[in-house]
Coordinates of C-alpha atoms and ligand atoms in Angstrom, one line a residue:
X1 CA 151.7 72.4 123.1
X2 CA 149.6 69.7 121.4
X3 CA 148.4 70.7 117.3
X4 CA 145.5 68.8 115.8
X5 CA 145.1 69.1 112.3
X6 CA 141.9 68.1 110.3
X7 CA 140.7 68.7 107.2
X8 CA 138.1 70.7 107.7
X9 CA 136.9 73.2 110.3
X10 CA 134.0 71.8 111.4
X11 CA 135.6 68.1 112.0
X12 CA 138.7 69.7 114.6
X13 CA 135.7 72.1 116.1
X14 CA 133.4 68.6 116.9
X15 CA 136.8 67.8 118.8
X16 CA 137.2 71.0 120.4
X17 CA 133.9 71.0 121.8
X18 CA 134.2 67.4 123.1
X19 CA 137.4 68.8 125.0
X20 CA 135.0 71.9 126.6
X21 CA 132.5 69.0 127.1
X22 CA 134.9 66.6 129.1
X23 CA 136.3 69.7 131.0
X24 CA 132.5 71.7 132.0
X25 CA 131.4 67.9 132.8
X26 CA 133.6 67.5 135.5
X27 CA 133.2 71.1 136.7
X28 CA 130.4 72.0 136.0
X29 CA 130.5 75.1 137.9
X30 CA 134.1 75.8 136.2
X31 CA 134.6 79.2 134.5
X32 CA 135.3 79.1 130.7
X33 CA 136.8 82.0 128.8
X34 CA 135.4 82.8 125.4
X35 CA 136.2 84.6 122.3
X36 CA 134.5 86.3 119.4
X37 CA 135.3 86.2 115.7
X38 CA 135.0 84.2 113.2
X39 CA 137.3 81.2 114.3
X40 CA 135.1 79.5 116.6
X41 CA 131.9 80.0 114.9
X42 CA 132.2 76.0 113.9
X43 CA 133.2 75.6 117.5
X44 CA 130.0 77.3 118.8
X45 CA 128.2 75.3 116.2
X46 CA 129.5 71.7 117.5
X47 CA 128.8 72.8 121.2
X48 CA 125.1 74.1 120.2
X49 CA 124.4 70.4 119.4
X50 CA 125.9 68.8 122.3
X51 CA 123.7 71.1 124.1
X52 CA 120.8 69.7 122.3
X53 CA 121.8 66.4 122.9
X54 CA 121.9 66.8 126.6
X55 CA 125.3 68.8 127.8
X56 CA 124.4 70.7 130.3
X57 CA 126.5 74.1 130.8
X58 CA 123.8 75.6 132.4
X59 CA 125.8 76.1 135.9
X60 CA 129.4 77.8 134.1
X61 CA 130.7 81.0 134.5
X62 CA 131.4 82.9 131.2
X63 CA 134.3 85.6 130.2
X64 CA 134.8 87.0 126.9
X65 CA 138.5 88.5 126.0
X66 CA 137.2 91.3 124.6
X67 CA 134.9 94.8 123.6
X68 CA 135.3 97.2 121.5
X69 CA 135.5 100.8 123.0
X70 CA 133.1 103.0 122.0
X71 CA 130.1 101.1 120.5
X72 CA 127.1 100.8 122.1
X73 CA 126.4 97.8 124.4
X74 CA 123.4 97.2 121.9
X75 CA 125.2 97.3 118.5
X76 CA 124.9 94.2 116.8
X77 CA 129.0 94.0 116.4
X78 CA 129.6 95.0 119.8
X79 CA 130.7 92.0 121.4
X80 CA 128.3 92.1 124.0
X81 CA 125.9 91.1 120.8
X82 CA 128.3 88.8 119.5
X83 CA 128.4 86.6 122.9
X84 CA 124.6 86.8 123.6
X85 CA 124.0 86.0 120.0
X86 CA 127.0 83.2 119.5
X87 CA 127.4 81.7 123.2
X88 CA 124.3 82.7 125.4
X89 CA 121.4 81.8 123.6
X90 CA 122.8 79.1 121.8
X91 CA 124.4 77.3 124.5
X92 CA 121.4 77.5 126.9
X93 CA 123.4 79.7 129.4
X94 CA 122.3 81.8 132.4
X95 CA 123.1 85.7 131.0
X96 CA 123.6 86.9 134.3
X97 CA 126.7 84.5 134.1
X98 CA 127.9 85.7 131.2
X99 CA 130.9 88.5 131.4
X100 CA 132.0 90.6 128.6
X101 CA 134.1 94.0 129.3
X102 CA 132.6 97.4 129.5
X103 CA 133.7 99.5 126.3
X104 CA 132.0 102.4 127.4
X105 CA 134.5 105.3 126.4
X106 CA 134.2 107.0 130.3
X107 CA 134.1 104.2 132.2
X108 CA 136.0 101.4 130.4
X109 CA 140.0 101.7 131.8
X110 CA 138.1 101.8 135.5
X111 CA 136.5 98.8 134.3
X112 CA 139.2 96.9 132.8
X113 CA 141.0 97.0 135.9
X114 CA 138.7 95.4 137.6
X115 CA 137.7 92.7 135.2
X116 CA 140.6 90.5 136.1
X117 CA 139.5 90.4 139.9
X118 CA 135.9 89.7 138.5
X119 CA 137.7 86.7 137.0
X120 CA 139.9 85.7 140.0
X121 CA 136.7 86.1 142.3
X122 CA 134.8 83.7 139.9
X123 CA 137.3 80.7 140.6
X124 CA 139.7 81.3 137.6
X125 CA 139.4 80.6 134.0
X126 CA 139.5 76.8 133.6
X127 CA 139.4 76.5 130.0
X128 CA 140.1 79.8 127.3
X129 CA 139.3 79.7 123.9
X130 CA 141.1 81.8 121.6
X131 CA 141.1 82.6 117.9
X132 CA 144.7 84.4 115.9
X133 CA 144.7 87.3 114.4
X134 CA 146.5 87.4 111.3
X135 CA 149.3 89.5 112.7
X136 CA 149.4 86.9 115.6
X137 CA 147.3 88.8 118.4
X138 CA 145.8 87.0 120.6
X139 CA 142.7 88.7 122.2
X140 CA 143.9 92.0 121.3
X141 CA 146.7 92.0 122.5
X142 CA 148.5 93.4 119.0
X143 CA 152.4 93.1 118.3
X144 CA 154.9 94.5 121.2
X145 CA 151.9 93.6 123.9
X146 CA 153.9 92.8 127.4
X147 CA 153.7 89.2 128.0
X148 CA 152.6 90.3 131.8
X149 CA 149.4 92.7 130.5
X150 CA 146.4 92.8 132.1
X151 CA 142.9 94.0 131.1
X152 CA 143.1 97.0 130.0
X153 CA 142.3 99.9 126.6
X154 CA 144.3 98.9 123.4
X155 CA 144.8 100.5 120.2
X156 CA 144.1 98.3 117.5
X157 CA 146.6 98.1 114.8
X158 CA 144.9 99.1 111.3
X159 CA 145.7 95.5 110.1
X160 CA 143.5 94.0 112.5
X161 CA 140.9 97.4 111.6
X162 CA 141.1 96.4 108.1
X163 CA 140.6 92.5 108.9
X164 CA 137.4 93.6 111.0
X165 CA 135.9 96.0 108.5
X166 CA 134.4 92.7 107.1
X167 CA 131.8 93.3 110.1
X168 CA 131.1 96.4 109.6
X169 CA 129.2 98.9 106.9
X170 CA 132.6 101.1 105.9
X171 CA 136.1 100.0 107.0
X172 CA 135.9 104.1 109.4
X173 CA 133.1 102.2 111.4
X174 CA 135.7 99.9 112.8
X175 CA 136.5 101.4 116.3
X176 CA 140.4 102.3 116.9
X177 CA 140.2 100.7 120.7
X178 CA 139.2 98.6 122.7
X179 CA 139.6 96.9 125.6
X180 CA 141.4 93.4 126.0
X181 CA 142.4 90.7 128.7
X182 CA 145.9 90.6 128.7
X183 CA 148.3 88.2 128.0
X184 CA 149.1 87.4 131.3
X185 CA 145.4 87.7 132.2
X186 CA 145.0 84.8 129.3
X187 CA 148.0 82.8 130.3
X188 CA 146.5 81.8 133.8
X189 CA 143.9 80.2 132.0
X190 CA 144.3 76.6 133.3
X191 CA 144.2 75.4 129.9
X192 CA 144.1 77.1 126.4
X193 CA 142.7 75.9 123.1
X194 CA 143.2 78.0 119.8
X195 CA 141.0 77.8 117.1
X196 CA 142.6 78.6 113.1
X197 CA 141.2 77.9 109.8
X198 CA 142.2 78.7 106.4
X199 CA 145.2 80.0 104.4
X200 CA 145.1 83.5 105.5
X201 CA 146.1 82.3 109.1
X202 CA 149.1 80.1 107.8
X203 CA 151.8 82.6 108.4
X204 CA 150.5 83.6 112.2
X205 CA 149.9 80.2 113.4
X206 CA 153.6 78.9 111.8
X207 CA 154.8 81.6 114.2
X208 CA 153.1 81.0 117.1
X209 CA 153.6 77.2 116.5
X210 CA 157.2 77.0 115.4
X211 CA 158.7 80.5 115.6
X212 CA 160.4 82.6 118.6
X213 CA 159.0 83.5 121.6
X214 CA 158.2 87.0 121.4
X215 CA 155.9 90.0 122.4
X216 CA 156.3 90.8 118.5
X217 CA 154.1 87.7 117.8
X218 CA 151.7 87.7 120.7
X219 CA 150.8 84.3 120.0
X220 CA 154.2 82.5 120.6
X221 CA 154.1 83.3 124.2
X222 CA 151.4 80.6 124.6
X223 CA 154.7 78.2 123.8
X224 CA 155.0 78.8 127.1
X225 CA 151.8 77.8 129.0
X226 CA 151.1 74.0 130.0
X227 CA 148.4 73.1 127.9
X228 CA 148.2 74.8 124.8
X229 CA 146.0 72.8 122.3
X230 CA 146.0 74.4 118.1
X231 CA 142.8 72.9 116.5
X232 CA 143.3 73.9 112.8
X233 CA 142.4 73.1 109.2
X234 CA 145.1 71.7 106.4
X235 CA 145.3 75.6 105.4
X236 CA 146.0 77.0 108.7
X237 CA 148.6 74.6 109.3
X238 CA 149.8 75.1 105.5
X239 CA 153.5 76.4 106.9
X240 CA 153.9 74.1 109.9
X241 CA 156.5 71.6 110.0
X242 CA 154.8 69.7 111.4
X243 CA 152.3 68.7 108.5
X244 CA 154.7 67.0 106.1
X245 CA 154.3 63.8 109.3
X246 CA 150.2 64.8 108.7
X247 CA 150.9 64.1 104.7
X248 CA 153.0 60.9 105.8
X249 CA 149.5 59.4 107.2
X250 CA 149.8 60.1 110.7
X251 CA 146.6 60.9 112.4
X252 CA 147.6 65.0 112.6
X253 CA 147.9 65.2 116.5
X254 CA 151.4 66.1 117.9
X255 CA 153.2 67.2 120.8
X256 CA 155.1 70.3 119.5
X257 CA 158.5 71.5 120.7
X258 CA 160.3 74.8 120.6
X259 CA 161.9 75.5 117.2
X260 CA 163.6 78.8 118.1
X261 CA 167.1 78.1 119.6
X262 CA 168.1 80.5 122.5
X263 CA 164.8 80.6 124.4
X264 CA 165.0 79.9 127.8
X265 CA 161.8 77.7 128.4
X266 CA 161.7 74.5 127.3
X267 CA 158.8 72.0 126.3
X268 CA 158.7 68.6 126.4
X269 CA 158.0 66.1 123.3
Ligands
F6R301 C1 138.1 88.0 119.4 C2 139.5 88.2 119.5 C3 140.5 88.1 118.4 C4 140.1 87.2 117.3 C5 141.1 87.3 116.1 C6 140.7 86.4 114.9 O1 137.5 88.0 120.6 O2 140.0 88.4 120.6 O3 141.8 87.8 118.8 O4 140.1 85.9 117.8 O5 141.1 88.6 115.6 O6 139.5 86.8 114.4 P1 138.7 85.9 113.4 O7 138.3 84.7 114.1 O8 137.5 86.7 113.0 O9 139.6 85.7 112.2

């Protein structure tokens, strides 16, 4: 698990987006999984101009995480809007590439089902980006997901209702499901990068970084994937360990280890 800490957003998403770049450059037919949110708006942002400067992602496959169940395809927080508006159009992509699940209410646990073979057919996920939610779901997978989920209809918990009300007109407009890649669907992701920023994610990202692995905090079980790479802010990574070597001038890029005694896997240094 590497974690790169920067000052600001914007500077660690630049270096995000050069990691996409290198990765889509050598495959550029390669599949790369997206999310929605607020996290990798700065992420978006720093890809748009290397899109404009001549990165072409024109030939890549495209999967987001997530929908919401219940809200028309059309609504502008569904996240079929969110990834036309945020990744599509900005990023010059082909729509008929782009993959988001169907939240239709009749249809949607038929269709999660078969969203993870829609994935597997397209080659495989060769680079995910995630954002955290501040009780440490990833996707939506909330607390006490199974580490070996698939895509399929969630509840959301009301903290992550009452974090997303921000999006919407009253906090009752904030649908109660939806439907999410798992975390095992996530974790075969050949390689993961997570996307944090600001105080309010300290306390998820310190457990995900530095805490047990646990289905309680969905995030920790990426402790356990290959090549996991954090790309936070000073205030994300507030509660790390980690950053008192960032405040003794080191250049804030590390290999992390596991902190939790009396887990069975084991990372290297
Ligand atoms: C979004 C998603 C969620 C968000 C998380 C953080 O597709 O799956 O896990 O990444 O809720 O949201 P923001 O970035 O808005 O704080």
């Amino acid at each position: 698990m590497k974690v790169i800490i920067r000052d600001d957003p914007a500077t660690s998403a630049k270096e995000a987006a050069l990691q996409i770049a290198a990765t889509f450059h050598n495959e550029p037919h390669g599949v790369l999984g997206v999310a929605t949110g607020s996290s990798p708006h700065a992420l978006y942002a720093a890809l748009t101009a290397l899109v404009a400067d001549g990165l072409d992602l024109s030939g890549i496959t495209v999967f987001a995480l997530d929908e919401y169940v219940g809200l028309d395809p059309s609504h502008p927080q569904s996240y079929h809007s969110v990834i036309d508006r945020d990744v599509t159009v900005p990023l010059r992509l082909d729509p008929s590439q782009v993959f988001v699940p169907e939240g239709n209410v009749a249809s949607a646990a038929h269709a999660a089902a078969a969203y993870d073979s829609a994935i597997s057919e397209a080659g495989g996920i060769l680079l995910q980006i995630l954002g955290i939610g501040t009780n440490g779901h990833i996707g939506f997978n909330e607390p006490g997901s199974p580490r070996d989920s698939r895509t399929r209809v969630v509840r959301l918990a009301e903290s992550t209702r009452t974090d997303n009300s921000r999006f919407f007109a009253t906090p009752a407009d904030v649908p109660s499901e939806a439907v999410s890649q798992g975390i095992g669907t996530i974790s075969e992701a050949l390689a993961i990068i997570v996307m944090a920023n600001g105080s309010h994610k300290a306390e998820a990202v310190r457990d995900a970084i530095e805490g047990c692995v646990t289905e309680e905090s969905p995030a920790s079980l990426l402790q356990l994937h290959p090549d996991v790479t954090f790309y936070l802010d000073r205030d994300a990574a507030s509660l790390l360990r980690l950053d008192d070597r960032a405040r003794d001038g080191r250049d804030g890029e590390w290999s992390a280890r596991m902190w939790c005694t009396g887990s069975s896997a084991s990372m290297s240094s």
